[in-house]
């Protein structure tokens, strides 16, 4: 139990905290020697930092605009709808892109359910599928 | 015969249940973005620190254009920023499978390999990148870092000196390179992290 008392000593805890505090002040150097990510134009993130937000907003608007058209809205309606939406709302809608339809997992579950249903009906009706 | 009837009843019951509910409308949502645009959107997410979204968007870009290596390098960079070095290595290797002559993928792979202490492989890729683009300061610095890890402080110092001569005072790489050079001159072990 001695070692537990020693570890929980407030002096030691404060010393450890102080050391970690100073370490946390040192900026992480992990990416310094990595070549930065590039845009499709070949420019690096840092070279277009001032325009990144504009690019993001334009592309997200494009996604949302397409979706609204997919839902049956006309181009004029889409423009009117987008005008009423804030950048934040457009972003939230665009961010759903990966979630709609449940992706691969959703598709797999749907296919499995259909197979299960077919198997149950065949079992109940005492039929079999024979592949020859 | 009874089983057939049961099956028919079950099927009718199912159809009645479905018809009783309002049927969900099925809408097929199309992806309006090209691979380039997915990549650029990924860059914007990466710049704003939204790493999960950036990873998904880079993956979409890489899937949309299966011959393009840049989204995979960017994908690796996000993993590197998150400290997922193994995933970063996998992404850089995939990028190199698409374009075996990309020195940036080689350099970043070398750096990532150094983080997982595979110094030999790191040196191999770093040398390749340096051979393709001998004047690139980032590549020179990465090689110096690896040499320092191998205990070849003298060779590393020479390379760092070369790199520092080419770096402008406001280059963001100048600080880490200078720091590494100082550590080497002070006889301290170079730290890759």
CSV table of N, CA and C in Angstrom, one decimal, chain A residues 6-85:
chain,number,residue,atom,x,y,z
A,6,UNK,N,2.3,6.7,-2.2
A,6,UNK,CA,3.4,7.5,-2.8
A,6,UNK,C,2.9,8.1,-4.2
A,7,UNK,N,2.1,7.2,-4.9
A,7,UNK,CA,1.6,7.7,-6.2
A,7,UNK,C,0.6,8.8,-6.1
A,8,UNK,N,-0.3,8.7,-5.0
A,8,UNK,CA,-1.3,9.6,-4.8
A,8,UNK,C,-0.9,10.9,-4.1
A,9,UNK,N,0.4,11.0,-3.8
A,9,UNK,CA,0.8,12.2,-3.1
A,9,UNK,C,0.5,13.4,-3.9
A,10,UNK,N,0.0,14.5,-3.3
A,10,UNK,CA,-0.4,15.6,-4.1
A,10,UNK,C,0.8,16.3,-4.8
A,11,UNK,N,1.9,16.3,-4.1
A,11,UNK,CA,3.1,16.9,-4.6
A,11,UNK,C,3.5,16.3,-5.9
A,12,UNK,N,3.5,15.0,-5.9
A,12,UNK,CA,3.9,14.2,-7.1
A,12,UNK,C,2.8,14.5,-8.3
A,13,UNK,N,1.5,14.5,-7.9
A,13,UNK,CA,0.5,14.7,-8.9
A,13,UNK,C,0.7,16.1,-9.5
A,14,UNK,N,1.0,17.1,-8.7
A,14,UNK,CA,1.1,18.4,-9.2
A,14,UNK,C,2.4,18.5,-10.2
A,15,UNK,N,3.4,17.8,-9.8
A,15,UNK,CA,4.6,17.8,-10.6
A,15,UNK,C,4.4,17.2,-11.9
A,16,UNK,N,3.6,16.0,-11.9
A,16,UNK,CA,3.3,15.4,-13.2
A,16,UNK,C,2.4,16.3,-14.1
A,17,UNK,N,1.4,16.9,-13.4
A,17,UNK,CA,0.5,17.8,-14.1
A,17,UNK,C,1.3,18.9,-14.8
A,18,UNK,N,2.3,19.5,-14.0
A,18,UNK,CA,3.1,20.6,-14.5
A,18,UNK,C,3.9,20.2,-15.8
A,19,UNK,N,4.5,19.0,-15.7
A,19,UNK,CA,5.3,18.5,-16.8
A,19,UNK,C,4.4,18.3,-18.0
A,20,UNK,N,3.2,17.7,-17.8
A,20,UNK,CA,2.4,17.5,-19.0
A,20,UNK,C,1.9,18.8,-19.6
A,21,UNK,N,1.6,19.8,-18.7
A,21,UNK,CA,1.2,21.1,-19.2
A,21,UNK,C,2.2,21.7,-20.1
A,22,UNK,N,3.5,21.6,-19.7
A,22,UNK,CA,4.5,22.2,-20.6
A,22,UNK,C,4.7,21.4,-21.9
A,23,UNK,N,4.5,20.0,-21.8
A,23,UNK,CA,4.6,19.2,-23.0
A,23,UNK,C,3.4,19.6,-24.0
A,24,UNK,N,2.2,19.9,-23.4
A,24,UNK,CA,1.1,20.2,-24.2
A,24,UNK,C,1.2,21.5,-24.9
A,25,UNK,N,2.1,22.4,-24.4
A,25,UNK,CA,2.3,23.7,-25.0
A,25,UNK,C,3.2,23.5,-26.3
A,26,UNK,N,3.9,22.4,-26.4
A,26,UNK,CA,4.8,22.3,-27.6
A,26,UNK,C,3.9,21.9,-28.8
A,27,UNK,N,3.9,22.6,-29.8
A,27,UNK,CA,3.0,22.3,-31.0
A,27,UNK,C,3.4,21.0,-31.6
A,28,UNK,N,2.4,20.2,-32.0
A,28,UNK,CA,2.7,18.9,-32.6
A,28,UNK,C,3.4,19.1,-33.9
A,29,UNK,N,4.4,18.3,-34.1
A,29,UNK,CA,5.3,18.5,-35.2
A,29,UNK,C,5.1,17.4,-36.3
A,30,UNK,N,4.0,16.6,-36.0
A,30,UNK,CA,3.8,15.4,-36.7
A,30,UNK,C,3.8,15.6,-38.3
A,31,UNK,N,3.2,16.7,-38.7
A,31,UNK,CA,3.0,16.8,-40.1
A,31,UNK,C,4.0,17.7,-40.9
A,32,UNK,N,5.0,18.1,-40.1
A,32,UNK,CA,5.9,19.1,-40.7
A,32,UNK,C,6.6,18.5,-41.9
A,33,UNK,N,6.9,17.3,-41.9
A,33,UNK,CA,7.7,16.7,-43.0
A,33,UNK,C,6.9,16.0,-44.0
A,34,UNK,N,5.6,16.1,-43.9
A,34,UNK,CA,4.6,15.5,-44.8
A,34,UNK,C,4.3,16.5,-45.9
A,35,UNK,N,4.1,16.1,-47.1
A,35,UNK,CA,3.7,17.0,-48.2
A,35,UNK,C,2.2,17.2,-47.9
A,36,UNK,N,1.7,18.4,-47.9
A,36,UNK,CA,0.3,18.7,-47.6
A,36,UNK,C,-0.6,18.2,-48.7
A,37,UNK,N,-1.9,18.1,-48.3
A,37,UNK,CA,-2.9,17.6,-49.3
A,37,UNK,C,-3.1,18.7,-50.4
A,38,UNK,N,-3.5,18.2,-51.5
A,38,UNK,CA,-3.6,19.1,-52.7
A,38,UNK,C,-5.0,19.1,-53.2
A,39,UNK,N,-5.4,20.2,-53.7
A,39,UNK,CA,-6.7,20.3,-54.4
A,39,UNK,C,-6.5,19.7,-55.8
A,40,UNK,N,-7.6,19.5,-56.5
A,40,UNK,CA,-7.6,18.9,-57.9
A,40,UNK,C,-6.8,19.8,-58.8
A,41,UNK,N,-6.7,21.1,-58.5
A,41,UNK,CA,-5.9,22.0,-59.4
A,41,UNK,C,-4.4,21.8,-59.1
A,42,UNK,N,-4.0,21.1,-58.1
A,42,UNK,CA,-2.6,20.9,-57.8
A,42,UNK,C,-2.1,21.8,-56.7
A,43,UNK,N,-3.0,22.7,-56.3
A,43,UNK,CA,-2.5,23.7,-55.2
A,43,UNK,C,-2.7,23.0,-53.8
A,44,UNK,N,-1.8,23.4,-52.9
A,44,UNK,CA,-1.9,22.9,-51.6
A,44,UNK,C,-2.9,23.6,-50.7
A,45,UNK,N,-3.3,23.0,-49.6
A,45,UNK,CA,-4.3,23.6,-48.7
A,45,UNK,C,-3.9,25.0,-48.4
A,46,UNK,N,-2.6,25.2,-48.0
A,46,UNK,CA,-2.1,26.5,-47.5
A,46,UNK,C,-2.1,27.5,-48.6
A,47,UNK,N,-2.0,27.1,-49.8
A,47,UNK,CA,-2.0,28.1,-50.9
A,47,UNK,C,-3.4,28.7,-51.2
A,48,UNK,N,-4.4,28.0,-50.8
A,48,UNK,CA,-5.8,28.4,-51.1
A,48,UNK,C,-6.6,28.6,-49.8
A,49,UNK,N,-5.9,28.8,-48.7
A,49,UNK,CA,-6.6,28.8,-47.4
A,49,UNK,C,-7.7,29.8,-47.4
A,50,UNK,N,-7.6,30.9,-48.1
A,50,UNK,CA,-8.6,32.0,-48.0
A,50,UNK,C,-9.8,31.6,-48.8
A,51,UNK,N,-9.7,30.7,-49.7
A,51,UNK,CA,-10.8,30.3,-50.6
A,51,UNK,C,-11.5,29.0,-50.2
A,52,UNK,N,-10.9,28.3,-49.3
A,52,UNK,CA,-11.4,27.0,-48.9
A,52,UNK,C,-12.9,27.0,-48.5
A,53,UNK,N,-13.3,28.0,-47.7
A,53,UNK,CA,-14.7,28.1,-47.3
A,53,UNK,C,-15.6,28.3,-48.5
A,54,UNK,N,-15.2,29.1,-49.4
A,54,UNK,CA,-16.0,29.4,-50.6
A,54,UNK,C,-16.2,28.1,-51.5
A,55,UNK,N,-15.1,27.4,-51.6
A,55,UNK,CA,-15.1,26.1,-52.4
A,55,UNK,C,-16.1,25.1,-51.7
A,56,UNK,N,-15.9,25.0,-50.4
A,56,UNK,CA,-16.8,24.1,-49.6
A,56,UNK,C,-18.3,24.5,-49.8
A,57,UNK,N,-18.6,25.7,-49.6
A,57,UNK,CA,-19.9,26.2,-49.7
A,57,UNK,C,-20.5,25.9,-51.1
A,58,UNK,N,-19.7,26.2,-52.2
A,58,UNK,CA,-20.2,26.0,-53.5
A,58,UNK,C,-20.5,24.5,-53.8
A,59,UNK,N,-19.6,23.7,-53.3
A,59,UNK,CA,-19.8,22.2,-53.6
A,59,UNK,C,-20.9,21.6,-52.8
A,60,UNK,N,-21.1,22.1,-51.6
A,60,UNK,CA,-22.2,21.6,-50.8
A,60,UNK,C,-23.5,22.1,-51.4
A,61,UNK,N,-23.5,23.3,-51.9
A,61,UNK,CA,-24.8,23.8,-52.6
A,61,UNK,C,-25.1,22.9,-53.8
A,62,UNK,N,-24.1,22.5,-54.5
A,62,UNK,CA,-24.3,21.7,-55.7
A,62,UNK,C,-24.9,20.3,-55.3
A,63,UNK,N,-24.4,19.8,-54.2
A,63,UNK,CA,-25.0,18.5,-53.7
A,63,UNK,C,-26.5,18.7,-53.3
A,64,UNK,N,-26.7,19.7,-52.5
A,64,UNK,CA,-28.1,19.9,-52.0
A,64,UNK,C,-29.0,20.2,-53.2
A,65,UNK,N,-28.5,21.0,-54.1
A,65,UNK,CA,-29.3,21.4,-55.3
A,65,UNK,C,-29.7,20.1,-56.1
A,66,UNK,N,-28.8,19.2,-56.3
A,66,UNK,CA,-29.1,18.0,-57.0
A,66,UNK,C,-30.1,17.1,-56.3
A,67,UNK,N,-29.9,17.1,-55.0
A,67,UNK,CA,-30.9,16.3,-54.2
A,67,UNK,C,-32.3,16.8,-54.3
A,68,UNK,N,-32.4,18.1,-54.1
A,68,UNK,CA,-33.7,18.7,-54.2
A,68,UNK,C,-34.4,18.4,-55.5
A,69,UNK,N,-33.6,18.4,-56.6
A,69,UNK,CA,-34.1,18.1,-57.9
A,69,UNK,C,-34.5,16.6,-58.0
A,70,UNK,N,-33.7,15.8,-57.3
A,70,UNK,CA,-34.0,14.3,-57.3
A,70,UNK,C,-35.4,14.1,-56.5
A,71,UNK,N,-35.6,15.0,-55.6
A,71,UNK,CA,-36.9,14.9,-54.8
A,71,UNK,C,-38.1,15.4,-55.6
A,72,UNK,N,-37.8,16.0,-56.8
A,72,UNK,CA,-38.9,16.4,-57.7
A,72,UNK,C,-39.1,17.9,-57.8
A,73,UNK,N,-38.2,18.7,-57.2
A,73,UNK,CA,-38.3,20.1,-57.3
A,73,UNK,C,-37.8,20.6,-58.6
A,74,UNK,N,-38.4,21.6,-59.1
A,74,UNK,CA,-37.9,22.2,-60.4
A,74,UNK,C,-36.7,23.1,-60.1
A,75,UNK,N,-36.0,23.5,-61.1
A,75,UNK,CA,-34.8,24.3,-60.9
A,75,UNK,C,-35.1,25.6,-60.2
A,76,UNK,N,-36.2,26.2,-60.6
A,76,UNK,CA,-36.6,27.5,-60.0
A,76,UNK,C,-36.9,27.3,-58.5
A,77,UNK,N,-37.6,26.1,-58.2
A,77,UNK,CA,-38.0,25.9,-56.8
A,77,UNK,C,-36.7,25.6,-56.0
A,78,UNK,N,-35.7,24.9,-56.6
A,78,UNK,CA,-34.5,24.6,-55.9
A,78,UNK,C,-33.8,26.0,-55.6
A,79,UNK,N,-33.7,26.9,-56.6
A,79,UNK,CA,-33.0,28.2,-56.3
A,79,UNK,C,-33.7,28.9,-55.2
A,80,UNK,N,-35.1,28.9,-55.2
A,80,UNK,CA,-35.9,29.6,-54.2
A,80,UNK,C,-35.6,29.0,-52.8
A,81,UNK,N,-35.5,27.6,-52.8
A,81,UNK,CA,-35.3,26.9,-51.5
A,81,UNK,C,-33.9,27.2,-51.0
A,82,UNK,N,-33.0,27.2,-51.9
A,82,UNK,CA,-31.6,27.4,-51.4
A,82,UNK,C,-31.4,28.8,-50.9
A,83,UNK,N,-32.1,29.7,-51.5
A,83,UNK,CA,-32.0,31.1,-51.0
A,83,UNK,C,-32.5,31.3,-49.6
A,84,UNK,N,-33.4,30.4,-49.2
A,84,UNK,CA,-34.0,30.6,-47.8
A,84,UNK,C,-33.1,29.8,-46.8
A,85,UNK,N,-32.2,29.0,-47.3
A,85,UNK,CA,-31.3,28.2,-46.4
A,85,UNK,C,-30.0,28.9,-46.0
